[in-house]
XYZ file of C-alpha atoms in Angstrom:
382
model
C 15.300 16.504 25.178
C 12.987 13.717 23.349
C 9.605 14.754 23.078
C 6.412 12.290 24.061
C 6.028 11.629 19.950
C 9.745 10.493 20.377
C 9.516 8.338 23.378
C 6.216 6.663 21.598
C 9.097 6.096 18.984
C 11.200 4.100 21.044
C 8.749 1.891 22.412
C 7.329 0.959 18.895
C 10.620 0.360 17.213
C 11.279 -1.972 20.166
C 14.349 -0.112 21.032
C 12.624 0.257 25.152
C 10.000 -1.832 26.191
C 9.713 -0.531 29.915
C 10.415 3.022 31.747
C 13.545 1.896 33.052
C 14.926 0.961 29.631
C 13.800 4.593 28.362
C 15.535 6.182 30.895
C 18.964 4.546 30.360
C 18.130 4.552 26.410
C 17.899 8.039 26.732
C 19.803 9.642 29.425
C 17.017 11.425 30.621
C 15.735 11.668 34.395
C 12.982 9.607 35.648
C 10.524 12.270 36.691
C 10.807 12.961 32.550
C 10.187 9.630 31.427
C 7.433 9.267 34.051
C 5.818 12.746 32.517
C 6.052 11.411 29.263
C 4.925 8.211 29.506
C 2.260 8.578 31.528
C 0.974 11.217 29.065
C 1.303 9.037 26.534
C -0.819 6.487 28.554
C -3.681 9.052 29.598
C -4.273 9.929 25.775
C -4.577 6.425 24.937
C -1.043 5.762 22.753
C 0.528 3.068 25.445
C -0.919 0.882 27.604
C 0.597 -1.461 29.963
C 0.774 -5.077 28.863
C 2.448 -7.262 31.443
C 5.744 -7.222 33.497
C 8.972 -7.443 32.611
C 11.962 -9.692 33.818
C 13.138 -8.419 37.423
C 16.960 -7.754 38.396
C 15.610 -7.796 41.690
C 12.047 -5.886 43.057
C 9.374 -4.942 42.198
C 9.464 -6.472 38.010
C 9.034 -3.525 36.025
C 5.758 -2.899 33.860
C 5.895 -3.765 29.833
C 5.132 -0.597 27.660
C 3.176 -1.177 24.587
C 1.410 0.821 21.936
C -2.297 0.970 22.923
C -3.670 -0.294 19.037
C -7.433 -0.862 20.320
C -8.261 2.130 21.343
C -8.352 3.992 18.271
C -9.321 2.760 14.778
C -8.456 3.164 10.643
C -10.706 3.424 8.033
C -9.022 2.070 4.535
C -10.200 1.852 0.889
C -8.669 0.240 -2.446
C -10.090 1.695 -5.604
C -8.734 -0.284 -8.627
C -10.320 0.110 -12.141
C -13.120 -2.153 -11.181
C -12.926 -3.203 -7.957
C -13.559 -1.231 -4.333
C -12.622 -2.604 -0.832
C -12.782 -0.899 2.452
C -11.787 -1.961 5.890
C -11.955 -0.953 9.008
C -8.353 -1.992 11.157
C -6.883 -0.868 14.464
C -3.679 0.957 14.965
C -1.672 -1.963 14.278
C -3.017 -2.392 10.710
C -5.332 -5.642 12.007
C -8.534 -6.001 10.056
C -11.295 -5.370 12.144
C -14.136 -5.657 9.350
C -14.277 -5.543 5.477
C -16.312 -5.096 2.423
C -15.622 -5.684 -1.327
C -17.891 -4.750 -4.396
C -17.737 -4.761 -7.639
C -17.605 -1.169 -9.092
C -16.152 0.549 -11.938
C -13.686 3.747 -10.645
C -14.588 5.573 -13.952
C -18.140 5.794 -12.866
C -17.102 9.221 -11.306
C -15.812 10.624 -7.945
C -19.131 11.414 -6.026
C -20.622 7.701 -6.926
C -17.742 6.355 -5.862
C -16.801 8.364 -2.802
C -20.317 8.620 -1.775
C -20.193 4.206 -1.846
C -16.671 4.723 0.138
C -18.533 7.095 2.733
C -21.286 4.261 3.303
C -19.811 1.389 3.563
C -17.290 2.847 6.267
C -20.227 3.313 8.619
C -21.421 0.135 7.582
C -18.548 -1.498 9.080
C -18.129 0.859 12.171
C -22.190 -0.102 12.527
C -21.104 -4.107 12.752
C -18.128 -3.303 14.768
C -20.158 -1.248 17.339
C -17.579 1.152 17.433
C -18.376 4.902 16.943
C -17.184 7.659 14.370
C -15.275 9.511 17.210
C -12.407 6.360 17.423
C -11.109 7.002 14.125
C -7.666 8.655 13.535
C -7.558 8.527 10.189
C -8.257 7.656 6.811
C -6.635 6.009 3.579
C -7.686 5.716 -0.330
C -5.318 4.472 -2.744
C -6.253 4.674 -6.338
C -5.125 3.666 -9.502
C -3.112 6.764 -10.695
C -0.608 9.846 -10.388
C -1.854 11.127 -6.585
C -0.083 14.495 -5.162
C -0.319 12.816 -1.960
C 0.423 15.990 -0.610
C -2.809 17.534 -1.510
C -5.158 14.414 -1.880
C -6.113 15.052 -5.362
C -5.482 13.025 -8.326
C -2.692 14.407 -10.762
C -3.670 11.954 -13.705
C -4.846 8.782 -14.433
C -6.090 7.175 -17.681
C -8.372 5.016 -16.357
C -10.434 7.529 -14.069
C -12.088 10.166 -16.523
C -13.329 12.963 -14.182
C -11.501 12.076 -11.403
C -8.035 14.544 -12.340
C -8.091 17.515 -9.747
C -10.977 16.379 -7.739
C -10.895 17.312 -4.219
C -10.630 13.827 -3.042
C -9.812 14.365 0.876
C -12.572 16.889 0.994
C -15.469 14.450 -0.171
C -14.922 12.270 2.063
C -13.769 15.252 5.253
C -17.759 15.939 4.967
C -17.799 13.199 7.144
C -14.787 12.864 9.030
C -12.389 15.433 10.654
C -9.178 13.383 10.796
C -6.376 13.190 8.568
C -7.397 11.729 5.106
C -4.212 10.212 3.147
C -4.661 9.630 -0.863
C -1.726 7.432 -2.224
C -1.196 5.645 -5.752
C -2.741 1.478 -5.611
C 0.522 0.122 -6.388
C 2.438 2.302 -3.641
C 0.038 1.166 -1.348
C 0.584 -2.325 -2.896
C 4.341 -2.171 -2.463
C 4.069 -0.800 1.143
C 2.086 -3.740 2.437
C 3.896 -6.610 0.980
C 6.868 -4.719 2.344
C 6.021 -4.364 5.787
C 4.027 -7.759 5.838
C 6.273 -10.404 4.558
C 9.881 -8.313 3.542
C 11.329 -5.749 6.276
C 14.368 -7.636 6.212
C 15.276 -6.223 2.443
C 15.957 -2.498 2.104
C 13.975 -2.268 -1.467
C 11.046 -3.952 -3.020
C 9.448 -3.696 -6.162
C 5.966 -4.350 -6.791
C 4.250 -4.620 -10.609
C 0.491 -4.660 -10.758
C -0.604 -5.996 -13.674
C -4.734 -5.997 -14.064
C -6.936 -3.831 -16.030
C -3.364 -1.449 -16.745
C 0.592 -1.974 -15.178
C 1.435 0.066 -12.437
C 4.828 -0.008 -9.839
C 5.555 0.634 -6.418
C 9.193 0.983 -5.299
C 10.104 0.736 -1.481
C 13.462 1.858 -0.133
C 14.570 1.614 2.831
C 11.230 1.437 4.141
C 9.868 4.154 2.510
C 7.665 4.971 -0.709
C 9.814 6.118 -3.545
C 7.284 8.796 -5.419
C 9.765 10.599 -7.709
C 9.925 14.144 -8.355
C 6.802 14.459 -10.087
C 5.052 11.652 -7.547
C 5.155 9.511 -10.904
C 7.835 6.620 -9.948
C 7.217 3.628 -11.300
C 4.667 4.916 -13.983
C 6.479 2.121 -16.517
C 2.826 0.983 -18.051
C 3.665 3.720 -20.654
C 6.942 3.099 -21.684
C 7.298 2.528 -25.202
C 9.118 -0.670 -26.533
C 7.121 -0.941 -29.831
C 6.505 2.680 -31.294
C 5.527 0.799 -34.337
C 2.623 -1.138 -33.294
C -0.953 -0.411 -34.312
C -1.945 -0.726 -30.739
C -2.965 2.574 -29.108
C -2.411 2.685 -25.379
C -5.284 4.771 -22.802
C -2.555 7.124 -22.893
C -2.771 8.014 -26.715
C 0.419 6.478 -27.708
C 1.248 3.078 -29.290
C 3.707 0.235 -28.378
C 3.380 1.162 -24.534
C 4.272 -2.165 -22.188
C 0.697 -1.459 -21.019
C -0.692 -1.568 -24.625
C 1.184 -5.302 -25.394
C 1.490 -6.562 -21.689
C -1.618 -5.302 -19.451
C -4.515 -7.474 -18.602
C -6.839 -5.198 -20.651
C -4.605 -5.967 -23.868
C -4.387 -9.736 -23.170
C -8.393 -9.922 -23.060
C -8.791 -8.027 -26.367
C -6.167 -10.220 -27.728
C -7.561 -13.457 -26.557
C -11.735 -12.011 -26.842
C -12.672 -11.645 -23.259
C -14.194 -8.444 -21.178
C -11.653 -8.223 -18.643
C -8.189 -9.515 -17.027
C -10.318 -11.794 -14.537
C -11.891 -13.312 -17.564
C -8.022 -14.106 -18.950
C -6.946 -15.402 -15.801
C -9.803 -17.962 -15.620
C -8.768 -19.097 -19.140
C -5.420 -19.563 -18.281
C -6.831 -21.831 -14.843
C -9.020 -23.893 -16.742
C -5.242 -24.623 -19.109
C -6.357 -22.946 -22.396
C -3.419 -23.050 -24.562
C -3.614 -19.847 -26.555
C -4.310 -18.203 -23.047
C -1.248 -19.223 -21.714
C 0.532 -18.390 -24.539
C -0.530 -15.073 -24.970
C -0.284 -14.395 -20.737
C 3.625 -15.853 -20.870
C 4.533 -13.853 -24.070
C 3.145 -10.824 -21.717
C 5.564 -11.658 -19.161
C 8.554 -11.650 -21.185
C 7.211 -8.303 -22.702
C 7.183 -6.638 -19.444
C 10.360 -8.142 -18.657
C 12.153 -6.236 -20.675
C 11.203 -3.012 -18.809
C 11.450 -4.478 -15.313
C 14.889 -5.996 -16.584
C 16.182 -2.392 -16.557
C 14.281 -1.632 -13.479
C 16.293 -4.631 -11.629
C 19.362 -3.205 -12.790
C 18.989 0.287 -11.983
C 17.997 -0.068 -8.544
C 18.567 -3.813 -7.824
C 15.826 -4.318 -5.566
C 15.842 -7.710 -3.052
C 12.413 -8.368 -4.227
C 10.490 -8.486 -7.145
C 6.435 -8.841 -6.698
C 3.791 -9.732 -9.014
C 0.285 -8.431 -7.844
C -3.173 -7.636 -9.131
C -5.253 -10.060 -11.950
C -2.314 -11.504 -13.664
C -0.346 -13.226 -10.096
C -3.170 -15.322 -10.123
C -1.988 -17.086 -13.243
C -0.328 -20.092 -11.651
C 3.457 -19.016 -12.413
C 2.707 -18.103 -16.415
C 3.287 -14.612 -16.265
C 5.870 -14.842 -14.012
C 7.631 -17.342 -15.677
C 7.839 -14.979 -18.337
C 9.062 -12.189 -16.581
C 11.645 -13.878 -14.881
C 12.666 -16.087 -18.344
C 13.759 -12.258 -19.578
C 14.832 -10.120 -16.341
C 17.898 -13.330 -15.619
C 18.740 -13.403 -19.104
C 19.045 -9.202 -19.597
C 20.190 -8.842 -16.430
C 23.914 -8.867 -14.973
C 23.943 -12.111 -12.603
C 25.290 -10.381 -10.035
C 22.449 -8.111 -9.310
C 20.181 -10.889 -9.397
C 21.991 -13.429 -7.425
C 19.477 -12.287 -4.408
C 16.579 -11.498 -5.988
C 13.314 -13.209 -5.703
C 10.951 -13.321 -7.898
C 7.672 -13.888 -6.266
C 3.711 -13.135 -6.411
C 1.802 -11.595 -4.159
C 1.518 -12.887 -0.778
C -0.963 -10.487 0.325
C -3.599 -10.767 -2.954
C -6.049 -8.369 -3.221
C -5.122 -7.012 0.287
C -2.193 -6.000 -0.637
C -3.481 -2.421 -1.090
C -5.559 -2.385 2.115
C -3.052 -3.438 4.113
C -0.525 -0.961 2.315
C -2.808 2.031 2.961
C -3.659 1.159 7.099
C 0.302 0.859 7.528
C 0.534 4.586 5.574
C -2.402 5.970 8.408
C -0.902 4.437 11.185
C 2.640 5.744 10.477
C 1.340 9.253 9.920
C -0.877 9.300 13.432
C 1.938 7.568 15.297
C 4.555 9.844 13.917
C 6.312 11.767 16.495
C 5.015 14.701 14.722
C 1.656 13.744 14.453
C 1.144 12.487 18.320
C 3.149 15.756 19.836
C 0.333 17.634 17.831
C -2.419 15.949 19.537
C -1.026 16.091 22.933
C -0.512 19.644 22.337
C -4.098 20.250 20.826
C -5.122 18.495 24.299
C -3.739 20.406 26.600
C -4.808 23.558 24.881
């Protein structure tokens, strides 16, 4: 017997788009399709969108998920950058703000900036605090997602153990999600541009290197929630260079857009990338040599999981095919050819919304899991 949550299900994976399809779908009788979808309607998850073809009468009425009607508050904290957004249930951006701010100022000025600006944007959306259904931060570090509290990062002094999802619950009782940038990164190139590949791979390379790995669908966390940590692998345990992490030769240390600005005498990866735009040569250089550097790693990467899609995010995509060049110069030639006959290559397609996106896909799955909506109707009735 399929639940409400389950019969949502169907009509979001497209497998039934009207009540009669559900009932054949599923076997069950009509008075229990009726039950359930009209529940479904009077808490606001469906709605009904048109009418269907007709195999004679009355054409039958089009079930679709009701996305306006409840909304999804988002925000990307990289090392120096924050954006929020406010989308619907479908992950559509509704309103957005960007600033620049440095994460290692601290949780509370952060978090207390986050807070703001999301009733900033529900103020110029005229929509009020009671529509939202949830909540998403993705940060750039080891998050027990399970918790909402940072398990490490080396870039976010104070921020290890903080009690993330509570800071920002003083202002909203819905569920608060905490995920890793590049997993949210990964996520929404995935589900905006590759759901026809069963795994994706997704290197960030800005301020540090970070990884998000996709299979079938899902986020790949590891054990320890510390997939794709391959920043602080160690390829040169010679070199002078110490990484954030305390140890030298890291990929992160030789390859990140922090050590290509030291290298080349600028502040910051930005300042690198506009370097390499403007066709420095030593710039270019230095950013392709990077590339082949990280190659190495993401060589072994490509073979271990042989992913259908390699993508370059953050600072360093915006390099007009240098880095890249360099990582794919290294991950064809280390690599066997048959496990990347099919693989692309590719930056970003999503830019610096790549995490936003990412993180409003992670909140809508979790409120319009089958779970997650049989709990509310539940809570409803009782």
């Amino acid at each position: 017997m399929l639940t409400a949550g389950q019969v949502l299900q169907l009509v979001r994976d497209g497998s039934c788009r009207t009540r009669k399809e559900l009932i054949e779908f599923t076997g069950l009788s009509r008075s229990t399709i009726t039950d359930r979808v009209d529940r479904l309607i009077a808490a606001g998850y469906l709605h009904e969108s048109g009418v269907g073809a007709s195999g004679g009468g009355r054409p039958p009425s089009v079930l679709d998920v009701d996305a306006a009607r409840r909304l999804v508050l988002v925000a990307d904290l990289g090392a120096t950058h924050a954006r929020v957004a406010l989308t619907d249930l479908a992950a559509r951006p509704l309103a957005e703000e960007r600033a620049e701010m440095r994460i290692d100022r601290g949780p509370e000025a952060v978090l207390t900036w986050v807070r703001e600006a999301f009733q900033r944007m529900l103020d110029r959306a005229g929509r009020p605090a009671s529509e939202v259904c949830g909540i998403g931060l993705d940060l750039p570090g080891s998050v027990d997602h399970t918790s909402g509290r940072m398990i490490r990062s080396f870039l976010m002094p104070g921020w290890d153990d903080h009690p993330i999802r509570e800071t920002i619950g003083r202002t909203y009782d819905v569920p608060i999600l905490v995920e890793n940038d590049a997993n949210a990164m990964a996520l929404g190139e995935w589900w905006s541009s590759w759901r026809e590949t069963d795994s994706l791979i997704l290197v960030k390379v800005s301020t540090g290197i970070g990884t998000g790995i996709v299979l079938d669908g899902q986020i790949y966390r590891g054990v320890e929630e510390a997939a794709g940590n391959i920043g602080h692998v160690r390829i040169r345990e010679t070199d002078d260079r110490v990484c954030t992490c305390g140890s030298r030769g890291c990929v992160a240390s030789l390859a990140s857009g922090h050590a290509l600005a030291a290298d080349l005498g600028q502040e910051t990866s930005r300042d690198v990338v506009r370097l390499v735009q403007a066709g420095d040569p030593a710039a270019i250089a230095r950013t392709q040599e990077a590339g082949r550097t990280l190659g190495v790693v993401l060589a072994t990467a490509v073979s271990l999981l042989n992913p259908g899609v390699l993508v370059l995010a953050g600072d360093m995509a915006q390099t007009r095919e240098h880095y890249l060049t360099g990582i794919r110069e290294v991950v064809y030639r280390r690599s066997l050819p048959y496990t990347t006959r099919n693989l692309e290559i590719v930056p970003s397609r999503l830019g610096d919304r790549a995490g936003i996106t990412g993180m409003a896909v992670i909140v809508m799955e979790h409120v319009l899991s089958p779970a997650a909506v049989d709990g509310a109707l539940a809570a409803a009735v009782g």
